[in-house]
CSV table of C-alpha atoms in Angstrom, one decimal:
chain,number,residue,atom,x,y,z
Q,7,UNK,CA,-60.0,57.0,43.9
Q,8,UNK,CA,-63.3,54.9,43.7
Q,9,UNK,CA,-62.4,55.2,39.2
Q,10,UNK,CA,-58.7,53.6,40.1
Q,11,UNK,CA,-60.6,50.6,42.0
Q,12,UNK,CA,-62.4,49.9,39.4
Q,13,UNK,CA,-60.2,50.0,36.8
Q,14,UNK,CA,-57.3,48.1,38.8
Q,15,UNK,CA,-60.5,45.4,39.4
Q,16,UNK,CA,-60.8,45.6,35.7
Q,17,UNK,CA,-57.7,44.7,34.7
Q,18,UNK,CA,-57.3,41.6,36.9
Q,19,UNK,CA,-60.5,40.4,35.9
Q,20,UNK,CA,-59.1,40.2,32.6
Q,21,UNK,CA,-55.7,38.8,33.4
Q,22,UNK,CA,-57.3,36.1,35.2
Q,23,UNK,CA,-60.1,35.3,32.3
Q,24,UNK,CA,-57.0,35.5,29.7
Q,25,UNK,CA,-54.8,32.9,31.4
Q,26,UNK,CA,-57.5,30.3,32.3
Q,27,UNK,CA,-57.9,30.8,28.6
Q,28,UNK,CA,-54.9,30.0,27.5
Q,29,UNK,CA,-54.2,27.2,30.0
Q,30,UNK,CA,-57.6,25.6,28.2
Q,31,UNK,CA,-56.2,26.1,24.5
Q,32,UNK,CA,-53.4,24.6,25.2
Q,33,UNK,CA,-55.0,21.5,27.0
Q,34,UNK,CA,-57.4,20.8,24.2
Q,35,UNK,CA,-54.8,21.7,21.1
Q,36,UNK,CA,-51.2,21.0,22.8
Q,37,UNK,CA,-50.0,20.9,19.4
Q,38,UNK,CA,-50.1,24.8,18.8
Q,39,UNK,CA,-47.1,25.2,21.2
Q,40,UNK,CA,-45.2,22.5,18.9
Q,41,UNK,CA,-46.2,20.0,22.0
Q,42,UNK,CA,-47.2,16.6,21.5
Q,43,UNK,CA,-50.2,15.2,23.2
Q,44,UNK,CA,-48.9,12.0,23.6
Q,45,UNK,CA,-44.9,12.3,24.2
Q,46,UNK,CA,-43.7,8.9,23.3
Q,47,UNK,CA,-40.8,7.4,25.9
Q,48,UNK,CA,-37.8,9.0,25.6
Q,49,UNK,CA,-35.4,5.4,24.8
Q,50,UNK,CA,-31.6,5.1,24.9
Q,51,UNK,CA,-31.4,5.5,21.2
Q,52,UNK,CA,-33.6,8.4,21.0
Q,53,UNK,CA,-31.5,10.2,23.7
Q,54,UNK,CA,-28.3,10.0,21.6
Q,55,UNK,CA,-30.0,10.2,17.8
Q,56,UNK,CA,-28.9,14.4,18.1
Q,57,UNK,CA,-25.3,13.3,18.8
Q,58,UNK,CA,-23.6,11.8,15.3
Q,59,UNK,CA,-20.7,9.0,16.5
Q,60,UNK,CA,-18.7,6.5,14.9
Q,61,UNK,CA,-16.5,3.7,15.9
Q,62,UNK,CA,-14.4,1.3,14.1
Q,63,UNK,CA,-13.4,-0.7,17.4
Q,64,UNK,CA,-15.2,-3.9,16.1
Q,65,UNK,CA,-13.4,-3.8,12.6
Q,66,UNK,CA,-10.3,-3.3,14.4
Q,67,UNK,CA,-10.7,-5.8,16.9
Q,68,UNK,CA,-12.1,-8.2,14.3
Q,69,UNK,CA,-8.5,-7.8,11.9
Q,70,UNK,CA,-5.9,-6.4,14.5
Q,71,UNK,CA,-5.0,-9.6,16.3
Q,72,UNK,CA,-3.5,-11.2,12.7
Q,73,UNK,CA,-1.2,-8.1,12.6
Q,74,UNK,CA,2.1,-9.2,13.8
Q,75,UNK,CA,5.4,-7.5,14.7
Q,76,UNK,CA,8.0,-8.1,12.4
Q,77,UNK,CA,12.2,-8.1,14.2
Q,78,UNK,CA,15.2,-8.8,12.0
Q,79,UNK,CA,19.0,-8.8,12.7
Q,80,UNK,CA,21.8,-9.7,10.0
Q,81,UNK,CA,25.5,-9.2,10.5
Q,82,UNK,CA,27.6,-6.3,9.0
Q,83,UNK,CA,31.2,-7.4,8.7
Q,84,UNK,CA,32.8,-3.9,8.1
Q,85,UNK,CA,36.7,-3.1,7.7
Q,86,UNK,CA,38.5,-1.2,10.5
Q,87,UNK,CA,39.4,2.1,9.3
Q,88,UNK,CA,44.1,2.1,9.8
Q,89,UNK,CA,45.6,3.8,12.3
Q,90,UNK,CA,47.2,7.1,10.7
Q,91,UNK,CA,50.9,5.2,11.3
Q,92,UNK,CA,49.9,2.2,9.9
Q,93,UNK,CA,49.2,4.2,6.3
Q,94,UNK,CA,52.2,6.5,7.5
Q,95,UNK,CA,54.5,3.2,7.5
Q,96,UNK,CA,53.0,1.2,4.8
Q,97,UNK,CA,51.8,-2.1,4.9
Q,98,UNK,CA,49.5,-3.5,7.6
Q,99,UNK,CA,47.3,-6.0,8.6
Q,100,UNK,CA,43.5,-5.1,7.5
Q,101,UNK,CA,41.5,-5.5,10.5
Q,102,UNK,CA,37.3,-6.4,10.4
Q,103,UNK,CA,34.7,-5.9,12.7
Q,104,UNK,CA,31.5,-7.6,13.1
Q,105,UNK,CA,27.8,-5.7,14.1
Q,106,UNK,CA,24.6,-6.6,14.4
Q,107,UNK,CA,21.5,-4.2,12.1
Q,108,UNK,CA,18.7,-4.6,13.2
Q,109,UNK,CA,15.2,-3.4,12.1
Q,110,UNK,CA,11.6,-3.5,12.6
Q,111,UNK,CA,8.1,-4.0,10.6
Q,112,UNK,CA,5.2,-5.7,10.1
Q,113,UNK,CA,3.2,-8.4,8.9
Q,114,UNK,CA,-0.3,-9.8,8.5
Q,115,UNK,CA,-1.5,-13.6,9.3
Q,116,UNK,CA,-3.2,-14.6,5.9
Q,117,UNK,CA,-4.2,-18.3,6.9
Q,118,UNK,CA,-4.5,-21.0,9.6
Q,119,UNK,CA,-1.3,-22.6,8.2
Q,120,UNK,CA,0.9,-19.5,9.6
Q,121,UNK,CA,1.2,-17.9,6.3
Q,122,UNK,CA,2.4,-13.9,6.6
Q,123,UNK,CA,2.3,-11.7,3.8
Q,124,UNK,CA,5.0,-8.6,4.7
Q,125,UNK,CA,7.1,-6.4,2.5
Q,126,UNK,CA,10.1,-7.5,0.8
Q,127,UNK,CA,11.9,-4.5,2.1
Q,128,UNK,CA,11.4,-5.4,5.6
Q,129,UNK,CA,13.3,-9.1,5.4
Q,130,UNK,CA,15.7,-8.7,2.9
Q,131,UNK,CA,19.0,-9.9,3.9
Q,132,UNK,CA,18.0,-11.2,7.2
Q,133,UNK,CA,19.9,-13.2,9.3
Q,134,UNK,CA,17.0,-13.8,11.2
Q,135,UNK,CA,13.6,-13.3,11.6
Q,136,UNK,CA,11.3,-12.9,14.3
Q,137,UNK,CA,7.5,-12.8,14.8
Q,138,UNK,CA,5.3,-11.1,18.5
Q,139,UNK,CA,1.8,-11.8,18.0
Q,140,UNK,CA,-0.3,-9.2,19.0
Q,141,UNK,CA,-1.1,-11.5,22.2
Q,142,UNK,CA,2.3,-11.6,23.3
Q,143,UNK,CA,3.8,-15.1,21.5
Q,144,UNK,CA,6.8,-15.0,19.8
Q,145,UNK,CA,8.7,-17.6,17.5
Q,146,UNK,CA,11.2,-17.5,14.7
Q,147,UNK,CA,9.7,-17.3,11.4
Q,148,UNK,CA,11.2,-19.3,7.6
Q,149,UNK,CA,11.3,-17.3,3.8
Q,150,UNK,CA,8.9,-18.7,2.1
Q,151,UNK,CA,9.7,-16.7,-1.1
Q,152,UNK,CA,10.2,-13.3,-2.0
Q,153,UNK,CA,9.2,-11.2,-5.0
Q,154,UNK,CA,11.0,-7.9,-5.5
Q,155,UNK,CA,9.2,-7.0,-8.3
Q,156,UNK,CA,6.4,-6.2,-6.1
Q,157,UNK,CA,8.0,-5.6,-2.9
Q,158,UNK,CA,6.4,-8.7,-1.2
Q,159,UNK,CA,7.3,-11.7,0.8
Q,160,UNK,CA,5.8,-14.9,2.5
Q,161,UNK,CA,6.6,-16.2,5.5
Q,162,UNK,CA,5.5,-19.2,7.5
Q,163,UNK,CA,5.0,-19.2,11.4
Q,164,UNK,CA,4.7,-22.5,13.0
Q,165,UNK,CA,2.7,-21.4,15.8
Q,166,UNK,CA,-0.8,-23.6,16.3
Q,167,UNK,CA,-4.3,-21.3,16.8
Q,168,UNK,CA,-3.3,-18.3,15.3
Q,169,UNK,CA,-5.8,-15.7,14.2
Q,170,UNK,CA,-6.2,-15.0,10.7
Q,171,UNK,CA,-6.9,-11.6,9.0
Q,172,UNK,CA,-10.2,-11.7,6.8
Q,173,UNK,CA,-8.9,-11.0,3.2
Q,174,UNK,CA,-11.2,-8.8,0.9
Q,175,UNK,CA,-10.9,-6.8,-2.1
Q,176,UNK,CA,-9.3,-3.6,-3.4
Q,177,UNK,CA,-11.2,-3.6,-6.9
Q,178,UNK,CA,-14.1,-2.0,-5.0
Q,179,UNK,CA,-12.3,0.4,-3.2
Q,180,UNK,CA,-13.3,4.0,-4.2
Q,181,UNK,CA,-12.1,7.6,-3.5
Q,182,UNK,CA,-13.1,8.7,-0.2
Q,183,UNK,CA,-13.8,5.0,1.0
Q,184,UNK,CA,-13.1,5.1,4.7
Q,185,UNK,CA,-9.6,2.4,5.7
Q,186,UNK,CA,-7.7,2.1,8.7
Q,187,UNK,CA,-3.7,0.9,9.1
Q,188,UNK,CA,-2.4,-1.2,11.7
Q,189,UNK,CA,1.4,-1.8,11.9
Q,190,UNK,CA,4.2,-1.5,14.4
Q,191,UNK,CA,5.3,2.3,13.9
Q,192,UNK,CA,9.0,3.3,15.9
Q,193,UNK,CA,8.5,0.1,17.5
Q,194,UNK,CA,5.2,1.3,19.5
Q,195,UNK,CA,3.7,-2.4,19.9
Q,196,UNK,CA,0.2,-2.5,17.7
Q,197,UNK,CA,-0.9,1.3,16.6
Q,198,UNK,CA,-3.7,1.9,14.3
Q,199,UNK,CA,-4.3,5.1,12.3
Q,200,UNK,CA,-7.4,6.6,10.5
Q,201,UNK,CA,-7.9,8.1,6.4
Q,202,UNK,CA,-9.4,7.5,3.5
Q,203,UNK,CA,-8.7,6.0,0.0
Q,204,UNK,CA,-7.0,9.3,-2.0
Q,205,UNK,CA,-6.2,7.6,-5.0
Q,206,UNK,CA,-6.2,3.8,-6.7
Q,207,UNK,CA,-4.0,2.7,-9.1
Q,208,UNK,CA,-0.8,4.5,-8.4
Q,209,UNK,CA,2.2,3.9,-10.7
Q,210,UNK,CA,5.7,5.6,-12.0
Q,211,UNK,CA,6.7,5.9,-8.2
Q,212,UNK,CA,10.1,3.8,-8.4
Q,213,UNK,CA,9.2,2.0,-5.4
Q,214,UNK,CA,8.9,-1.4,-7.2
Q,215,UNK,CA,8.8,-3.0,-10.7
Q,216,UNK,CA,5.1,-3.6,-10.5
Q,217,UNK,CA,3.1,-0.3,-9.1
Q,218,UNK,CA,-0.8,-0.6,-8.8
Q,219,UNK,CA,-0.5,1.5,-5.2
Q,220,UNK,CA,-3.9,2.6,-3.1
Q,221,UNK,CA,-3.0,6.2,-2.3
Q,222,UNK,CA,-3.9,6.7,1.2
Q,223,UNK,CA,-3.8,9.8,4.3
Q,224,UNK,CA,-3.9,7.3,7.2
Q,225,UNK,CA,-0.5,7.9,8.7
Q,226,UNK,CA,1.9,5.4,7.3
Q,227,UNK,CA,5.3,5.8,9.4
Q,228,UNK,CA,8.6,4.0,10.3
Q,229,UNK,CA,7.9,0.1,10.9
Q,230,UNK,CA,4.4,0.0,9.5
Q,231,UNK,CA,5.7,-1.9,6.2
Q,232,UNK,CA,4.1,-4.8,6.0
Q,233,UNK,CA,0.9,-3.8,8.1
Q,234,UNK,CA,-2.7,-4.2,7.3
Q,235,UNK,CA,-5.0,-1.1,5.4
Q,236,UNK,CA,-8.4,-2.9,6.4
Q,237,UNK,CA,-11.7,-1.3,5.3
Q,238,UNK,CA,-14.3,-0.2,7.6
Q,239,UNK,CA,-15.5,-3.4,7.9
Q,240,UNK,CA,-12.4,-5.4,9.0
Q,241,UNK,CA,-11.1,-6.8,5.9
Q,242,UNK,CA,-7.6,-6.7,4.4
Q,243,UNK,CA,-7.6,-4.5,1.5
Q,244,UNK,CA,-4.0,-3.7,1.1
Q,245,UNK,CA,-0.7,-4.0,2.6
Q,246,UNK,CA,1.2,-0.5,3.9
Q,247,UNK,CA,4.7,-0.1,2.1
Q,248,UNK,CA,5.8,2.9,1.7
Q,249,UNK,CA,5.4,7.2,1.9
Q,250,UNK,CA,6.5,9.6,0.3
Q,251,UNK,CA,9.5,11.4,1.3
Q,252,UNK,CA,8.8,14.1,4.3
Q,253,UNK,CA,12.6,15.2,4.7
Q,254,UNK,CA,12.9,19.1,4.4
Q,255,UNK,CA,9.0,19.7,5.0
Q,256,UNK,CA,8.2,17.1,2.4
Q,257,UNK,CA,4.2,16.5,1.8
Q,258,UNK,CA,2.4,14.9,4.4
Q,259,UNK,CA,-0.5,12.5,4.1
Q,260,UNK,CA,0.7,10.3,1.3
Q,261,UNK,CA,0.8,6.6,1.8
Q,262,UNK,CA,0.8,3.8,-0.3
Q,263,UNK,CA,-0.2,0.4,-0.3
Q,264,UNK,CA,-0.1,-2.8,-2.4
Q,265,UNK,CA,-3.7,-3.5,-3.0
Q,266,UNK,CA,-5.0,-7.4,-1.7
Q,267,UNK,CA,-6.0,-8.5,-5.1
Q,268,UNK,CA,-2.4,-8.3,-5.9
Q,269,UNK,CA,-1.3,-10.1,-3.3
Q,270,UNK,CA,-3.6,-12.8,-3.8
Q,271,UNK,CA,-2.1,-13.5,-6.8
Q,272,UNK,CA,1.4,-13.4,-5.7
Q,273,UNK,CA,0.7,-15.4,-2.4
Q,274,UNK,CA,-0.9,-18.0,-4.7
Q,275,UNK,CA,2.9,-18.3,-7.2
Q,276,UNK,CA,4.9,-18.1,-4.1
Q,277,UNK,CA,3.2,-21.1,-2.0
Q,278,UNK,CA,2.8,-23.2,-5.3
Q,279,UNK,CA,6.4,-22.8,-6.9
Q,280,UNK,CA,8.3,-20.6,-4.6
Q,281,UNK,CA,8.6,-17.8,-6.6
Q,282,UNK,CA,6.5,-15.9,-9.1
Q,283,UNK,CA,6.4,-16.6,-13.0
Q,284,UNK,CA,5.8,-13.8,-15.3
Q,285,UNK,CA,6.6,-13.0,-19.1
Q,286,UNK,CA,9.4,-11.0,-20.7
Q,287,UNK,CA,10.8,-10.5,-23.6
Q,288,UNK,CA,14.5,-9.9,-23.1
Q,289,UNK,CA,14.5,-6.0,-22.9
Q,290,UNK,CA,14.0,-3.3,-20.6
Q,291,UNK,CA,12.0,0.0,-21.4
Q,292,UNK,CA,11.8,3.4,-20.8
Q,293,UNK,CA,9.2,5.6,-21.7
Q,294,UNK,CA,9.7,8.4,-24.5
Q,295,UNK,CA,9.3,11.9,-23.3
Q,296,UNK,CA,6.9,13.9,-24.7
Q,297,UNK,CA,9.5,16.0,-27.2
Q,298,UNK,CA,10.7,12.7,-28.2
Q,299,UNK,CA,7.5,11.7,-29.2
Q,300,UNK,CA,6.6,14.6,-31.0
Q,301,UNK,CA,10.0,14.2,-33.0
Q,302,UNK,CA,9.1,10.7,-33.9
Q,303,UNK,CA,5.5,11.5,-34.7
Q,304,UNK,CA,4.2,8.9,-32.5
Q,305,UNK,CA,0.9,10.1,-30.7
Q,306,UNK,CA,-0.3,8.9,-27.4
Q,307,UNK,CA,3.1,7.5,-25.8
Q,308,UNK,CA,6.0,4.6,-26.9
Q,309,UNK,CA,8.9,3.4,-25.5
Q,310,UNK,CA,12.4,2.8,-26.1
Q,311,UNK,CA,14.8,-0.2,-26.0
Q,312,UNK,CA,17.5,1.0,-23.2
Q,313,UNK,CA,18.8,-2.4,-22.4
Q,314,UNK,CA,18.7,-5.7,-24.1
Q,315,UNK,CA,19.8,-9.1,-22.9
Q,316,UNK,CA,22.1,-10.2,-25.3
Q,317,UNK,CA,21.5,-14.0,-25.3
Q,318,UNK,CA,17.3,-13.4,-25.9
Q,319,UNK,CA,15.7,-13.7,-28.9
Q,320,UNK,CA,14.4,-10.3,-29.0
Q,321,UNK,CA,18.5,-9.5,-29.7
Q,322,UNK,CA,18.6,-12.1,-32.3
Q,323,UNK,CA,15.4,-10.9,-34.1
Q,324,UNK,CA,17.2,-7.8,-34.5
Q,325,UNK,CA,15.7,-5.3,-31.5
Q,326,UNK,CA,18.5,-3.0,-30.2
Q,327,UNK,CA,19.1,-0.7,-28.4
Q,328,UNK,CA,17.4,3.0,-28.8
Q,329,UNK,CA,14.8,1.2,-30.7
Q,330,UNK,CA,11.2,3.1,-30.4
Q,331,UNK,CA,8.4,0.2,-29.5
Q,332,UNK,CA,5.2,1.2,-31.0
Q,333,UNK,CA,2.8,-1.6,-30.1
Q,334,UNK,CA,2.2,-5.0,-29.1
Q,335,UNK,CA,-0.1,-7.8,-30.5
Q,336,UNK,CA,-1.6,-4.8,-32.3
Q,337,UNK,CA,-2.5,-3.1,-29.2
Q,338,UNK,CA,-0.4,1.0,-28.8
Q,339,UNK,CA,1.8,0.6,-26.0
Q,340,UNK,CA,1.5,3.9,-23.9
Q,341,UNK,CA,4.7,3.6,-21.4
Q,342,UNK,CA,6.9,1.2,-20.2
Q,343,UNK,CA,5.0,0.1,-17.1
Q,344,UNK,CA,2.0,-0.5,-20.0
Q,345,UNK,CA,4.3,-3.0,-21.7
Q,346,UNK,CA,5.7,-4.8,-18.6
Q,347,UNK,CA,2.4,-5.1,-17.2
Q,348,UNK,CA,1.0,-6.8,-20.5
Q,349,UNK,CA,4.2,-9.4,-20.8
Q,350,UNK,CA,4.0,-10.1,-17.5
Q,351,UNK,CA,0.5,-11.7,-17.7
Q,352,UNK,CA,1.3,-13.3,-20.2
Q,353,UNK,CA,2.9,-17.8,-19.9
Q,354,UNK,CA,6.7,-18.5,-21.1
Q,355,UNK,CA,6.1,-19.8,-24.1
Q,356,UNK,CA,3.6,-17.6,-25.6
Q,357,UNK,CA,3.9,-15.9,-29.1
Q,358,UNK,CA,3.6,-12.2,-29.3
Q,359,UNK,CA,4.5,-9.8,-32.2
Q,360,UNK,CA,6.0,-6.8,-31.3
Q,361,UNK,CA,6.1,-3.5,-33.6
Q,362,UNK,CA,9.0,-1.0,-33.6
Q,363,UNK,CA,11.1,1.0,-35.7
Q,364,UNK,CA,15.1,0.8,-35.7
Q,365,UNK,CA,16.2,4.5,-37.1
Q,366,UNK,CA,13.7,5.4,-39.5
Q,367,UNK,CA,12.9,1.6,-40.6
Q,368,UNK,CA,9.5,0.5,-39.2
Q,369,UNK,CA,9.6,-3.8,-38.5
Q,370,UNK,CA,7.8,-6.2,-37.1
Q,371,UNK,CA,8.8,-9.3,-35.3
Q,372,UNK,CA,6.9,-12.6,-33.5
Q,373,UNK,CA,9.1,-13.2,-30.9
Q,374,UNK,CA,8.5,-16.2,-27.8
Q,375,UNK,CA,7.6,-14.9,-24.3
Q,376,UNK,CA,10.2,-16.0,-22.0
Q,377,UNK,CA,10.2,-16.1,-18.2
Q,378,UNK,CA,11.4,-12.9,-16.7
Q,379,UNK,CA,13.8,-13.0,-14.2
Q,380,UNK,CA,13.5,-11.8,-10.8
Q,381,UNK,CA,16.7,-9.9,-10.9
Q,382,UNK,CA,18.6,-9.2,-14.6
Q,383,UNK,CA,21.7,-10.2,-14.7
Q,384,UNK,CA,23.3,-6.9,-15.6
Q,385,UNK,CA,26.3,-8.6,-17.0
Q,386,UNK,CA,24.5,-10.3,-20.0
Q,387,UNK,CA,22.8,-7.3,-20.6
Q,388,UNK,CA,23.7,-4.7,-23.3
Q,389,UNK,CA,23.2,-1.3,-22.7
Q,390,UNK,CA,23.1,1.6,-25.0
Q,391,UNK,CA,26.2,3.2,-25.5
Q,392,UNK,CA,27.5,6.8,-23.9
């Protein structure tokens, strides 16, 4: 027994030794336990720094209120199907009936002056046109001008102290660049939606003339044509217009919009002489396929002649067609959207020389830029034959 005291003694002798011990190490050297002597004040910011958060509620707040709601309503005059005795009996009276279409979209306040860039889409044939500010004003709103070639349109609002969207620019935008879109989907009032930039410079969609489309994921749905794609910043960098089709389980997450820098320029034509001025040359192409190609020996694209205006100076120069366009002012022309984009920059009244080949026959030809017309007037126009 008197061995067990002792040793029990022993043991909490030592206990007591080891933690005053420790309790003294870690007084003097805190910074063996990973403690540091001098803690500094736990802030507001250094509470949250482990928690990773981002908002865009500035950017929105600073573009959304130039987003506007865009209502239009024409009249359908449609002929009254005959009763079955009627076409039993033989002649009758042809009876019409008048309704009212309506549809919805978007638009984006560009200056102080009431100036709204939308879609050409969304007005076309409109009877009439109304505008609801995102702070609950409404008023009729005037055509400006249209361009179909590019699927725009200007309006003008006559409404004073309206807020204006802060224009940037889409030549900076990269893949993966953050942008938001703000529209009026399904009629849902003001509804913004979240992706990135998937893609920049977009063509050969057959959604307009002119194709230069930001490829987008921010969801991009019924009655958002005509809204702003902003940046993370705020600023306009495009203008929503269309999606690919989703009928039947159709891909999801692809949106397109007409970048700003194009816009510009069109906005610019449109206030100054109502409409926009490009160059043409009389003819419309289509690209070769590649088996085509490879039968002509032509490397690295061309196009063909499939209409011609008959009246143009390309006709009279000789260009027909099923013609094979090789190149222009020197330059290979790659596809059809490579030509039209080049004669469209180009004044009326510019030279150009264009090099083809007619059958086997290889020519060349200066021929005059003339100024393309919004619409062709498909009754002048000669097409190849059947």
């Amino acid at each position: 027994m008197q061995n067990a005291r002792v040793l029990v003694s022993f043991l909490l002798r030592a206990v007591v030794v080891g933690l005053a011990a420790a309790f003294l190490v870690v007084w003097w050297k805190p910074a063996l336990l990973g403690v540091s002597a001098d803690p500094a004040p736990r802030t507001e910011s250094s509470a949250r720094a482990p928690v990773i958060m981002q908002t865009f509620a500035d950017s929105v707040a600073r573009a959304a209120p130039a987003v506007v709601n865009i209502y239009t309503a024409r009249v359908i005059t449609e002929r009254r199907q005959a009763a079955p005795l009627d076409q039993l009996f033989g002649d009758y009276w042809p009876s019409y009936r008048q309704r009212v279409e309506r549809s919805l979209g978007s638009g984006v306040i560009v200056d102080a002056k009431g100036t709204i860039v939308t879609n050409q889409h969304v007005i076309a044939g409109a009877d009439s046109i109304r505008v609801q500010l995102a702070d609950g004003r409404i008023s009729d709103a005037a055509v400006v001008g249209q361009d179909p070639d590019t699927d725009l349109a200007i309006l003008r609002l006559s409404i004073d102290k309206l807020p204006v969207m802060p224009m940037g620019r889409s030549d900076t935008l990269r893949v993966g660049d953050i942008v938001l879109a703000i529209g009026n989907p399904y009629g849902l009032s003001q509804t913004v939606t979240q992706g990135i930039v998937s893609a920049t410079g977009r063509g050969q969609l057959g959604l307009a003339t002119f194709e230069n489309f930001i490829q987008t994921d921010a969801a991009i749905n019924l009655g958002n044509s005509g809204g702003a794609l902003i940046d993370a910043h705020g600023d306009l960098v495009g203008i929503n217009t269309a999606v690919l089709n989703r009928t039947y389980g159709g891909p999801e997450g692809i949106g397109f919009a007409i970048p700003v820098n194009l816009v510009r320029g069109v906005m610019e034509q449109i206030l100054v002489r109502g409409h926009v001025v490009r160059g043409w040359l009389g003819f419309v192409p289509q690209d070769l396929t590649a088996e085509q190609a490879a039968q002509l020996g032509i490397a690295g694209g061309g196009v063909t002649v499939v209409n011609i205006l008959v009246k143009s100076q390309a006709y009279a120069a000789g260009v027909r067609p099923g013609d094979v366009i090789t190149a222009l002012d020197g330059a290979a022309v790659r596809s059809s959207q490579d030509l039209v984009s080049k004669l469209a920059q180009l004044k009326p009244g510019a030279e150009v020389e264009l090099a083809g080949r007619h059958a086997e026959d290889p020519y060349k030809v200066k021929l005059p830029v003339i100024e393309r017309p919004t619409r062709l007037a498909q009754a002048d126009v000669q097409g190849q034959p059947h």
